[in-house]
Amino acid sequence: MRMELISACLGIMGRGMLGIFLVILVIWGLAALLGRLSGGKR
């Protein structure tokens, strides 16, 4: 196993996981904003 290849793959995987996390945060924030704008629970 080549360590430089493994570290490159881990870097790519880390960026992908960070991107997924950021997208989840954006969707969560938009859902919360829509909940506040629509009046929330009644």
Coordinates of N, CA and C in Angstrom, one line a residue:
M1 N 0.8 -1.2 0.0 CA 0.0 0.0 0.0 C 0.9 1.2 0.0
R2 N 0.5 2.2 -0.8 CA 1.3 3.4 -0.9 C 0.6 4.5 0.0
M3 N 1.3 5.0 0.9 CA 0.8 6.0 1.9 C 0.4 7.3 1.2
E4 N 1.1 7.7 0.2 CA 0.7 9.0 -0.5 C -0.7 8.8 -1.2
L5 N -0.9 7.6 -1.7 CA -2.2 7.4 -2.3 C -3.3 7.4 -1.3
I6 N -3.1 6.7 -0.2 CA -4.1 6.7 0.9 C -4.4 8.1 1.4
S7 N -3.4 8.9 1.6 CA -3.6 10.2 2.2 C -4.3 11.1 1.2
A8 N -4.1 10.9 -0.1 CA -4.8 11.7 -1.1 C -6.3 11.3 -1.2
C9 N -6.5 10.0 -1.0 CA -7.9 9.5 -1.0 C -8.7 10.0 0.2
L10 N -8.0 10.0 1.4 CA -8.6 10.5 2.6 C -8.9 12.0 2.5
G11 N -8.1 12.7 1.8 CA -8.3 14.2 1.6 C -9.6 14.4 0.7
I12 N -9.7 13.6 -0.3 CA -10.8 13.7 -1.2 C -12.1 13.3 -0.5
M13 N -12.0 12.2 0.3 CA -13.2 11.8 1.1 C -13.6 12.8 2.1
G14 N -12.6 13.4 2.8 CA -12.9 14.4 3.8 C -13.6 15.6 3.2
R15 N -13.2 16.1 2.0 CA -13.9 17.2 1.3 C -15.3 16.8 0.9
G16 N -15.5 15.6 0.5 CA -16.8 15.1 0.2 C -17.8 15.1 1.4
M17 N -17.2 14.6 2.5 CA -18.0 14.6 3.7 C -18.4 16.0 4.2
L18 N -17.4 16.9 4.1 CA -17.6 18.3 4.5 C -18.7 18.9 3.6
G19 N -18.7 18.6 2.3 CA -19.7 19.2 1.4 C -21.1 18.6 1.7
I20 N -21.2 17.4 2.0 CA -22.5 16.8 2.4 C -23.0 17.4 3.7
F21 N -22.1 17.6 4.7 CA -22.5 18.3 5.9 C -23.0 19.7 5.7
L22 N -22.3 20.4 4.8 CA -22.7 21.8 4.6 C -24.1 21.9 3.9
V23 N -24.3 20.9 2.9 CA -25.6 20.9 2.2 C -26.7 20.6 3.2
I24 N -26.5 19.6 4.2 CA -27.5 19.3 5.2 C -27.8 20.5 6.0
L25 N -26.7 21.3 6.4 CA -26.9 22.5 7.2 C -27.8 23.5 6.5
V26 N -27.5 23.7 5.2 CA -28.3 24.7 4.4 C -29.7 24.2 4.3
I27 N -30.0 23.0 4.0 CA -31.4 22.5 3.9 C -32.1 22.6 5.3
W28 N -31.4 22.3 6.4 CA -31.9 22.5 7.7 C -32.3 24.0 8.0
G29 N -31.4 24.9 7.6 CA -31.6 26.3 7.8 C -32.8 26.8 7.0
L30 N -32.9 26.3 5.8 CA -34.0 26.8 5.0 C -35.3 26.2 5.5
A31 N -35.3 25.0 6.0 CA -36.6 24.4 6.6 C -36.9 25.2 7.9
A32 N -36.0 25.6 8.7 CA -36.2 26.4 9.9 C -36.8 27.8 9.5
L33 N -36.2 28.4 8.5 CA -36.6 29.7 8.0 C -38.1 29.6 7.5
L34 N -38.4 28.6 6.7 CA -39.7 28.5 6.2 C -40.7 28.2 7.3
G35 N -40.3 27.5 8.4 CA -41.2 27.2 9.5 C -41.5 28.5 10.2
R36 N -40.5 29.4 10.4 CA -40.7 30.7 11.1 C -41.6 31.6 10.2
L37 N -41.4 31.6 8.9 CA -42.1 32.5 8.0 C -43.6 32.1 7.9
S38 N -43.8 30.8 8.0 CA -45.2 30.3 7.8 C -46.0 30.3 9.1
G39 N -45.4 30.7 10.2 CA -46.1 30.8 11.5 C -45.8 29.8 12.5
G40 N -45.1 28.7 12.1 CA -44.7 27.7 13.0 C -45.9 26.8 13.5
K41 N -45.8 26.3 14.7 CA -46.9 25.5 15.2 C -48.1 26.4 15.6
R42 N -49.3 25.8 15.4 CA -50.5 26.6 15.8 C -51.3 25.9 16.8

